[in-house]
Amino acid sequence: MTLYLLSFLGFLIIGIPVAFSLGLSSIAYLIVNGQMHLMIGFPQKMIAGIDNFVLLTIPFFILAGNLMNSADLTRQIVRFAQMLVGRVRGGLAAVNVIASMMFSGVSGAATAEASAIGSVMIPAMKRDGYKPEYAAAVTAAGSILGPLVPPSLALILYGVLTGTSIADLFLAGIFPAFALCAGLLVYALIKARREDHPLPPEVPADERASLALKAVPALLLPVIIVGGIRSGVFTPTEAAAVAVVYALAVGLLLYRTLDARKIFSSFYEAATMTAGVMLIVAMASMTSFILGIENIPREIAAQMLNISSTPWVLILLLNLVLLLLGLFLEPLAALVLVMPILNEIFPLLGIDRVQFGVMVVLNLMIGMITPPVGLCLFIVSAIGRTPLERVAVAILPMIGIALVILALVAFVPFLTLSLPALFPG
């Protein structure tokens, strides 16, 4: 297995995409171990990895997010957030965080959120006198709110891999997302007082009603998704299709900003993103096959038990490993890769599977904003045209806030399980 890990890291270092690195490492493992005959089963393993009806939700939710973004929803959300915040010192940083929270119900992916919100908010904050690295850092930290609330692609994939209720997972992520949003807001406002950040412009009174009306569709989308699934009106897959129809209706009839070119572009981007996600899942299925051959999941579980049999110690160790993994792997690939191991470890932890899912996803998302290789850091650095190392330093306090929320998710079941219990399906 050491050979597999070394070859995988080597392929990543020389710039080969994660999906192909996973597949090439599996092939290298079989060649060195004289098990080339097993390669015959690789195509079947790849197809089996993505042959799941619920995975249809991923392209539909990606498409719905693209359509809502093409319909100029991002700008509407930002303006509505400005109206909510009002004229407070450092208000534009608070607008950034609140806009990220609102956009979370549309995108479902941290990278999409970092790109969409960053392209609007980072230039605006720079023009207003904020340090470029701080503007980029706030955007990156806010981007991990997306994968915690519906329609989170990471929570969908976790549900598919473990058989956990996707509706429960969607509800379970809401309180942690609000807690993280509140933590980032408090930090932004304290920093604003300390560094004398500027006051934002006031939204004219005659625009407030129209701004609220235009922002309502974005706020309703997650309600429609979770409410429809929870009430039994439609399945998660059907909910994703409903989200696409809803996005088209909003863009064509309410905003009237969608045209044929934007719709085609949204479909094209959804197709390319889906192909990338499914390729990662398929290739990671080959890795899971290798792990099964080596019986790695059970060995890791046994080694962890040798260290300690106390559940809270095992949870801390697992969180540390997942945080490190999130530094180097895209979350969806990491989920497929580690779930065979986590399924062996899970019974030892004494926590609910829904709570466990939110903990795992939040771990991997924190990795996306953690130096030196967090993907969202690269995105916001490019948008803000700011050196990565400066953004990495600016985001450290926000990573600390995220780690506090992670600890609460891991050790306070109420935070994740209260909403699923309140709205049984």
Short mmCIF file of C-alpha atoms in Angstrom, two decimals:
data_model
loop_
_atom_site.label_atom_id
_atom_site.label_comp_id
_atom_site.label_asym_id
_atom_site.label_seq_id
_atom_site.Cartn_x
_atom_site.Cartn_y
_atom_site.Cartn_z
CA MET A 1 0.00 0.00 0.00
CA THR A 2 3.01 2.28 0.54
CA LEU A 3 3.75 2.01 -3.19
CA TYR A 4 0.19 3.07 -3.98
CA LEU A 5 0.38 6.16 -1.75
CA LEU A 6 3.83 7.19 -3.05
CA SER A 7 2.78 6.80 -6.69
CA PHE A 8 -0.44 8.76 -6.02
CA LEU A 9 1.49 11.65 -4.41
CA GLY A 10 4.06 11.52 -7.22
CA PHE A 11 1.37 11.83 -9.90
CA LEU A 12 -0.21 14.78 -8.04
CA ILE A 13 3.15 16.54 -7.68
CA ILE A 14 3.88 16.39 -11.42
CA GLY A 15 0.47 17.93 -12.15
CA ILE A 16 -1.70 14.98 -13.17
CA PRO A 17 -5.38 15.60 -12.23
CA VAL A 18 -6.69 13.85 -9.12
CA ALA A 19 -9.02 11.49 -11.03
CA PHE A 20 -6.26 10.17 -13.30
CA SER A 21 -3.79 10.02 -10.39
CA LEU A 22 -6.19 7.69 -8.57
CA GLY A 23 -6.53 5.41 -11.61
CA LEU A 24 -2.83 5.36 -12.52
CA SER A 25 -1.85 4.59 -8.93
CA SER A 26 -4.24 1.63 -8.89
CA ILE A 27 -2.75 0.31 -12.14
CA ALA A 28 0.80 0.78 -10.82
CA TYR A 29 -0.14 -1.17 -7.69
CA LEU A 30 -1.45 -4.13 -9.71
CA ILE A 31 1.56 -4.18 -12.04
CA VAL A 32 4.12 -4.22 -9.22
CA ASN A 33 2.19 -6.87 -7.28
CA GLY A 34 1.76 -9.13 -10.33
CA GLN A 35 -2.03 -8.87 -10.31
CA MET A 36 -2.57 -7.53 -13.82
CA HIS A 37 -5.41 -10.01 -14.37
CA LEU A 38 -7.54 -7.95 -11.96
CA MET A 39 -7.47 -5.00 -14.38
CA ILE A 40 -10.13 -6.80 -16.40
CA GLY A 41 -12.60 -5.91 -13.67
CA PHE A 42 -11.65 -2.22 -13.51
CA PRO A 43 -14.19 -0.99 -16.10
CA GLN A 44 -16.93 -2.83 -14.20
CA LYS A 45 -15.78 -1.30 -10.91
CA MET A 46 -15.77 2.19 -12.44
CA ILE A 47 -19.27 1.79 -13.85
CA ALA A 48 -20.55 0.26 -10.61
CA GLY A 49 -19.15 3.26 -8.71
CA ILE A 50 -21.38 5.70 -10.59
CA ASP A 51 -24.32 3.37 -11.29
CA ASN A 52 -26.53 4.85 -8.61
CA PHE A 53 -29.84 6.52 -9.35
CA VAL A 54 -29.47 9.10 -6.56
CA LEU A 55 -26.26 10.40 -8.20
CA LEU A 56 -28.55 11.97 -10.82
CA THR A 57 -29.14 14.69 -8.25
CA ILE A 58 -25.60 16.00 -8.78
CA PRO A 59 -25.92 17.15 -12.44
CA PHE A 60 -29.39 18.55 -11.80
CA PHE A 61 -28.34 20.58 -8.75
CA ILE A 62 -25.22 21.81 -10.59
CA LEU A 63 -27.44 22.89 -13.49
CA ALA A 64 -29.91 24.63 -11.17
CA GLY A 65 -27.06 26.55 -9.53
CA ASN A 66 -25.60 27.56 -12.90
CA LEU A 67 -28.99 28.78 -14.15
CA MET A 68 -29.65 30.83 -11.01
CA ASN A 69 -26.18 32.35 -11.24
CA SER A 70 -26.63 33.12 -14.95
CA ALA A 71 -29.92 34.82 -14.06
CA ASP A 72 -27.88 37.47 -12.18
CA LEU A 73 -28.86 36.05 -8.81
CA THR A 74 -25.45 36.74 -7.26
CA ARG A 75 -25.81 40.50 -7.67
CA GLN A 76 -29.37 40.40 -6.30
CA ILE A 77 -28.20 38.48 -3.21
CA VAL A 78 -25.33 40.90 -2.59
CA ARG A 79 -27.61 43.94 -2.83
CA PHE A 80 -30.16 42.33 -0.49
CA ALA A 81 -27.37 41.52 2.00
CA GLN A 82 -26.28 45.18 1.85
CA MET A 83 -29.81 46.22 2.73
CA LEU A 84 -29.88 43.81 5.70
CA VAL A 85 -26.51 44.92 7.07
CA GLY A 86 -27.07 48.65 6.70
CA ARG A 87 -24.39 51.23 7.49
CA VAL A 88 -22.13 49.58 10.05
CA ARG A 89 -18.36 49.75 10.16
CA GLY A 90 -16.92 46.87 8.17
CA GLY A 91 -20.35 46.28 6.68
CA LEU A 92 -19.04 45.12 3.32
CA ALA A 93 -17.19 42.21 4.96
CA ALA A 94 -20.44 41.30 6.74
CA VAL A 95 -22.27 41.56 3.40
CA ASN A 96 -19.73 39.12 1.95
CA VAL A 97 -20.46 36.54 4.67
CA ILE A 98 -24.26 36.97 4.55
CA ALA A 99 -24.27 36.80 0.74
CA SER A 100 -22.25 33.57 0.95
CA MET A 101 -24.83 32.13 3.35
CA MET A 102 -27.69 33.05 1.01
CA PHE A 103 -25.87 31.77 -2.07
CA SER A 104 -25.27 28.45 -0.26
CA GLY A 105 -28.83 27.43 -1.03
CA VAL A 106 -28.09 27.75 -4.74
CA SER A 107 -24.57 26.45 -5.41
CA GLY A 108 -24.04 23.36 -3.23
CA ALA A 109 -20.28 23.53 -3.86
CA ALA A 110 -17.56 25.59 -2.19
CA THR A 111 -15.65 26.27 -5.41
CA ALA A 112 -18.75 27.59 -7.19
CA GLU A 113 -19.51 29.85 -4.24
CA ALA A 114 -15.94 31.17 -4.03
CA SER A 115 -16.03 32.01 -7.75
CA ALA A 116 -19.49 33.58 -7.83
CA ILE A 117 -19.35 35.63 -4.63
CA GLY A 118 -15.64 36.41 -5.06
CA SER A 119 -16.08 37.90 -8.53
CA VAL A 120 -18.58 40.41 -7.10
CA MET A 121 -17.38 41.05 -3.55
CA ILE A 122 -13.57 41.01 -3.76
CA PRO A 123 -13.33 43.89 -6.30
CA ALA A 124 -16.01 45.82 -4.35
CA MET A 125 -14.14 45.42 -1.04
CA LYS A 126 -10.82 46.42 -2.65
CA ARG A 127 -12.44 49.56 -4.11
CA ASP A 128 -13.80 50.39 -0.66
CA GLY A 129 -10.32 50.31 0.92
CA TYR A 130 -10.12 46.80 2.37
CA LYS A 131 -6.83 44.94 2.14
CA PRO A 132 -6.97 42.58 -0.87
CA GLU A 133 -5.81 39.58 1.17
CA TYR A 134 -8.55 40.15 3.77
CA ALA A 135 -11.24 40.48 1.09
CA ALA A 136 -10.09 37.22 -0.49
CA ALA A 137 -9.84 35.45 2.89
CA VAL A 138 -13.39 36.40 3.93
CA THR A 139 -14.71 35.12 0.60
CA ALA A 140 -12.85 31.82 0.93
CA ALA A 141 -14.05 31.29 4.50
CA GLY A 142 -17.65 32.03 3.49
CA SER A 143 -17.44 29.58 0.60
CA ILE A 144 -17.44 26.53 2.89
CA LEU A 145 -20.97 27.43 4.03
CA GLY A 146 -22.30 26.12 0.69
CA PRO A 147 -21.55 22.42 1.23
CA LEU A 148 -23.30 22.45 4.62
CA VAL A 149 -26.80 23.38 3.42
CA PRO A 150 -29.08 22.03 0.68
CA PRO A 151 -28.34 21.28 -2.09
CA SER A 152 -24.87 20.20 -0.83
CA LEU A 153 -23.14 17.93 -3.35
CA ALA A 154 -20.83 16.53 -0.67
CA LEU A 155 -23.72 15.59 1.63
CA ILE A 156 -25.54 13.98 -1.31
CA LEU A 157 -22.50 11.83 -2.10
CA TYR A 158 -22.07 10.88 1.57
CA GLY A 159 -25.73 9.84 1.66
CA VAL A 160 -25.29 7.74 -1.48
CA LEU A 161 -22.16 6.01 -0.16
CA THR A 162 -23.60 5.23 3.27
CA GLY A 163 -27.33 4.87 2.65
CA THR A 164 -28.06 7.79 4.98
CA SER A 165 -31.19 9.90 4.46
CA ILE A 166 -30.24 12.86 2.27
CA ALA A 167 -33.12 14.91 3.70
CA ASP A 168 -31.77 14.31 7.23
CA LEU A 169 -28.29 15.34 6.12
CA PHE A 170 -29.63 18.51 4.49
CA LEU A 171 -31.41 19.49 7.71
CA ALA A 172 -28.46 18.51 9.90
CA GLY A 173 -26.09 20.91 8.17
CA ILE A 174 -28.26 24.02 8.62
CA PHE A 175 -27.50 24.87 12.28
CA PRO A 176 -23.70 24.34 11.87
CA ALA A 177 -23.81 26.60 8.80
CA PHE A 178 -25.61 29.36 10.72
CA ALA A 179 -23.19 28.96 13.65
CA LEU A 180 -20.20 29.30 11.32
CA CYS A 181 -21.82 32.29 9.59
CA ALA A 182 -22.39 33.96 12.99
CA GLY A 183 -18.78 33.33 14.02
CA LEU A 184 -17.44 34.86 10.81
CA LEU A 185 -19.76 37.88 11.21
CA VAL A 186 -18.59 38.54 14.77
CA TYR A 187 -14.97 38.29 13.67
CA ALA A 188 -15.56 40.67 10.73
CA LEU A 189 -17.24 43.28 12.93
CA ILE A 190 -14.58 43.09 15.67
CA LYS A 191 -11.82 43.41 13.08
CA ALA A 192 -13.66 46.36 11.52
CA ARG A 193 -13.63 48.27 14.82
CA ARG A 194 -10.00 47.40 15.46
CA GLU A 195 -8.76 48.42 12.00
CA ASP A 196 -11.29 51.20 11.31
CA HIS A 197 -12.82 49.64 8.21
CA PRO A 198 -15.01 51.90 6.06
CA LEU A 199 -18.77 52.33 6.25
CA PRO A 200 -20.65 50.90 3.23
CA PRO A 201 -23.01 53.06 1.15
CA GLU A 202 -26.63 53.03 2.29
CA VAL A 203 -29.20 51.29 0.10
CA PRO A 204 -31.84 53.86 -1.00
CA ALA A 205 -35.20 53.38 0.72
CA ASP A 206 -37.10 53.21 -2.57
CA GLU A 207 -35.04 50.17 -3.69
CA ARG A 208 -35.51 48.03 -0.59
CA ALA A 209 -38.86 46.46 -1.48
CA SER A 210 -37.69 45.42 -4.95
CA LEU A 211 -34.42 44.03 -3.56
CA ALA A 212 -36.27 41.91 -1.02
CA LEU A 213 -38.64 40.62 -3.72
CA LYS A 214 -35.78 39.67 -6.04
CA ALA A 215 -33.86 37.86 -3.28
CA VAL A 216 -36.83 35.73 -2.17
CA PRO A 217 -36.38 33.08 -4.94
CA ALA A 218 -32.85 32.32 -3.73
CA LEU A 219 -34.05 31.93 -0.15
CA LEU A 220 -36.98 29.72 -1.20
CA LEU A 221 -34.94 27.20 -3.21
CA PRO A 222 -33.52 25.21 -0.23
CA VAL A 223 -36.94 25.38 1.46
CA ILE A 224 -38.57 23.85 -1.62
CA ILE A 225 -35.88 21.15 -1.85
CA VAL A 226 -35.90 20.06 1.80
CA GLY A 227 -39.63 20.62 2.31
CA GLY A 228 -40.53 18.63 -0.78
CA ILE A 229 -38.29 15.70 0.14
CA ARG A 230 -39.26 15.72 3.81
CA SER A 231 -42.98 15.84 3.10
CA GLY A 232 -42.74 13.01 0.58
CA VAL A 233 -43.89 15.13 -2.37
CA PHE A 234 -40.78 14.12 -4.32
CA THR A 235 -37.59 12.09 -3.95
CA PRO A 236 -34.11 13.69 -3.78
CA THR A 237 -33.63 13.01 -7.50
CA GLU A 238 -36.99 14.54 -8.37
CA ALA A 239 -36.18 17.49 -6.07
CA ALA A 240 -33.09 18.19 -8.17
CA ALA A 241 -35.19 18.22 -11.35
CA VAL A 242 -37.72 20.52 -9.67
CA ALA A 243 -34.84 22.85 -8.74
CA VAL A 244 -33.86 23.11 -12.43
CA VAL A 245 -37.44 23.92 -13.50
CA TYR A 246 -37.67 26.46 -10.67
CA ALA A 247 -34.37 28.10 -11.72
CA LEU A 248 -35.54 28.33 -15.34
CA ALA A 249 -38.86 29.85 -14.27
CA VAL A 250 -37.15 32.43 -12.06
CA GLY A 251 -34.63 33.41 -14.73
CA LEU A 252 -37.11 33.56 -17.62
CA LEU A 253 -40.27 34.87 -15.96
CA LEU A 254 -39.25 36.80 -12.82
CA TYR A 255 -35.80 38.26 -13.51
CA ARG A 256 -36.09 37.98 -17.31
CA THR A 257 -32.30 37.83 -17.51
CA LEU A 258 -31.92 34.35 -19.04
CA ASP A 259 -31.59 34.02 -22.79
CA ALA A 260 -30.72 31.16 -25.12
CA ARG A 261 -26.97 31.84 -24.89
CA LYS A 262 -26.95 31.85 -21.07
CA ILE A 263 -29.09 28.71 -20.89
CA PHE A 264 -26.79 26.87 -23.31
CA SER A 265 -23.74 28.02 -21.34
CA SER A 266 -25.32 26.78 -18.09
CA PHE A 267 -26.03 23.36 -19.61
CA TYR A 268 -22.50 23.15 -21.02
CA GLU A 269 -20.87 24.05 -17.69
CA ALA A 270 -23.12 21.59 -15.84
CA ALA A 271 -22.16 18.82 -18.27
CA THR A 272 -18.42 19.46 -17.93
CA MET A 273 -18.58 19.75 -14.13
CA THR A 274 -20.67 16.57 -13.87
CA ALA A 275 -18.22 14.70 -16.11
CA GLY A 276 -15.38 15.74 -13.80
CA VAL A 277 -17.25 14.71 -10.65
CA MET A 278 -18.32 11.35 -12.07
CA LEU A 279 -14.81 10.63 -13.35
CA ILE A 280 -13.44 11.24 -9.85
CA VAL A 281 -16.08 8.96 -8.32
CA ALA A 282 -15.40 6.23 -10.90
CA MET A 283 -11.62 6.37 -10.44
CA ALA A 284 -11.94 6.47 -6.67
CA SER A 285 -14.00 3.29 -6.89
CA MET A 286 -10.89 1.57 -8.27
CA THR A 287 -8.97 2.78 -5.23
CA SER A 288 -11.67 1.39 -2.95
CA PHE A 289 -11.19 -1.94 -4.74
CA ILE A 290 -7.45 -1.81 -3.97
CA LEU A 291 -8.18 -0.99 -0.33
CA GLY A 292 -10.46 -4.00 -0.17
CA ILE A 293 -7.77 -6.30 -1.59
CA GLU A 294 -5.30 -5.11 1.04
CA ASN A 295 -7.96 -5.21 3.81
CA ILE A 296 -6.80 -1.70 4.72
CA PRO A 297 -10.07 -0.46 6.33
CA ARG A 298 -10.07 -3.16 9.01
CA GLU A 299 -6.34 -2.77 9.64
CA ILE A 300 -6.72 0.99 10.17
CA ALA A 301 -9.67 0.41 12.52
CA ALA A 302 -7.60 -2.12 14.48
CA GLN A 303 -4.65 0.28 14.71
CA MET A 304 -6.88 3.07 16.00
CA LEU A 305 -8.24 0.73 18.66
CA ASN A 306 -4.65 -0.04 19.67
CA ILE A 307 -4.12 3.67 20.28
CA SER A 308 -7.31 4.12 22.29
CA SER A 309 -10.79 2.62 22.62
CA THR A 310 -12.24 5.85 24.05
CA PRO A 311 -14.75 7.29 21.53
CA TRP A 312 -13.82 10.97 22.01
CA VAL A 313 -10.11 10.20 21.48
CA LEU A 314 -10.95 8.28 18.28
CA ILE A 315 -13.09 11.22 17.08
CA LEU A 316 -10.18 13.62 17.63
CA LEU A 317 -7.78 11.33 15.75
CA LEU A 318 -10.23 10.91 12.90
CA ASN A 319 -10.78 14.67 12.62
CA LEU A 320 -7.04 15.24 12.43
CA VAL A 321 -6.64 12.66 9.65
CA LEU A 322 -9.58 14.10 7.68
CA LEU A 323 -8.25 17.65 7.99
CA LEU A 324 -4.90 16.52 6.59
CA LEU A 325 -6.62 14.61 3.79
CA GLY A 326 -8.69 17.67 2.91
CA LEU A 327 -5.46 19.61 2.29
CA PHE A 328 -4.58 17.46 -0.71
CA LEU A 329 -7.80 16.01 -2.12
CA GLU A 330 -10.98 17.47 -3.60
CA PRO A 331 -13.80 16.63 -1.12
CA LEU A 332 -15.83 14.38 -3.43
CA ALA A 333 -12.76 12.30 -4.30
CA ALA A 334 -11.77 12.15 -0.64
CA LEU A 335 -15.24 10.93 0.34
CA VAL A 336 -15.22 8.03 -2.12
CA LEU A 337 -11.66 7.21 -1.13
CA VAL A 338 -12.10 7.12 2.65
CA MET A 339 -15.67 5.88 3.12
CA PRO A 340 -14.66 2.16 3.13
CA ILE A 341 -12.29 3.02 5.99
CA LEU A 342 -14.77 5.26 7.78
CA ASN A 343 -17.48 2.60 7.61
CA GLU A 344 -15.21 0.30 9.62
CA ILE A 345 -14.34 3.00 12.15
CA PHE A 346 -17.84 4.48 12.54
CA PRO A 347 -19.24 1.79 14.92
CA LEU A 348 -16.40 2.56 17.36
CA LEU A 349 -17.33 6.24 17.73
CA GLY A 350 -20.76 6.00 19.33
CA ILE A 351 -22.30 8.86 17.31
CA ASP A 352 -25.22 9.15 14.91
CA ARG A 353 -24.49 8.55 11.20
CA VAL A 354 -26.12 11.88 10.24
CA GLN A 355 -23.96 13.78 12.75
CA PHE A 356 -20.94 11.83 11.49
CA GLY A 357 -21.69 12.84 7.89
CA VAL A 358 -21.79 16.57 8.68
CA MET A 359 -18.56 16.21 10.67
CA VAL A 360 -16.78 14.45 7.79
CA VAL A 361 -17.96 16.98 5.18
CA LEU A 362 -17.06 20.01 7.33
CA ASN A 363 -13.60 18.52 7.91
CA LEU A 364 -12.94 18.17 4.20
CA MET A 365 -14.31 21.66 3.47
CA ILE A 366 -11.98 23.26 6.04
CA GLY A 367 -9.17 21.58 4.13
CA MET A 368 -10.22 23.55 1.03
CA ILE A 369 -9.39 26.85 2.77
CA THR A 370 -6.31 25.65 4.66
CA PRO A 371 -2.79 26.52 3.45
CA PRO A 372 -0.81 25.52 1.51
CA VAL A 373 -2.96 23.74 -1.07
CA GLY A 374 -6.60 24.64 -0.30
CA LEU A 375 -8.41 24.88 -3.64
CA CYS A 376 -10.67 27.78 -2.60
CA LEU A 377 -7.58 29.78 -1.60
CA PHE A 378 -6.24 29.50 -5.15
CA ILE A 379 -9.58 30.65 -6.58
CA VAL A 380 -9.92 33.77 -4.40
CA SER A 381 -6.22 34.60 -4.80
CA ALA A 382 -6.64 34.56 -8.57
CA ILE A 383 -9.80 36.70 -8.44
CA GLY A 384 -8.22 39.20 -6.04
CA ARG A 385 -4.83 39.10 -7.80
CA THR A 386 -3.23 38.67 -4.39
CA PRO A 387 -0.28 36.40 -3.45
CA LEU A 388 -1.47 33.12 -1.98
CA GLU A 389 0.78 33.39 1.08
CA ARG A 390 -0.81 36.71 2.11
CA VAL A 391 -4.32 35.26 1.80
CA ALA A 392 -3.20 32.19 3.77
CA VAL A 393 -2.07 34.36 6.69
CA ALA A 394 -5.25 36.47 6.63
CA ILE A 395 -7.54 33.42 6.75
CA LEU A 396 -5.92 31.73 9.78
CA PRO A 397 -8.27 33.30 12.41
CA MET A 398 -11.28 32.26 10.30
CA ILE A 399 -9.97 28.70 10.09
CA GLY A 400 -9.81 28.81 13.89
CA ILE A 401 -13.51 29.75 14.01
CA ALA A 402 -14.34 26.89 11.63
CA LEU A 403 -12.42 24.45 13.85
CA VAL A 404 -14.47 25.55 16.87
CA ILE A 405 -17.69 24.84 14.95
CA LEU A 406 -16.21 21.48 13.88
CA ALA A 407 -15.60 20.58 17.53
CA LEU A 408 -19.22 21.48 18.35
CA VAL A 409 -20.48 19.33 15.49
CA ALA A 410 -18.35 16.40 16.68
CA PHE A 411 -19.23 16.57 20.38
CA VAL A 412 -22.64 18.31 20.61
CA PRO A 413 -25.25 16.12 18.85
CA PHE A 414 -28.00 18.73 19.34
CA LEU A 415 -26.36 21.01 16.77
CA THR A 416 -26.86 18.52 13.94
CA LEU A 417 -29.69 16.24 15.09
CA SER A 418 -32.26 18.71 16.45
CA LEU A 419 -33.70 19.76 13.06
CA PRO A 420 -34.04 16.20 11.67
CA ALA A 421 -35.82 15.25 14.91
CA LEU A 422 -38.05 18.33 14.72
CA PHE A 423 -39.14 17.60 11.13
CA PRO A 424 -39.42 13.82 10.88
CA GLY A 425 -40.00 12.46 7.40
#
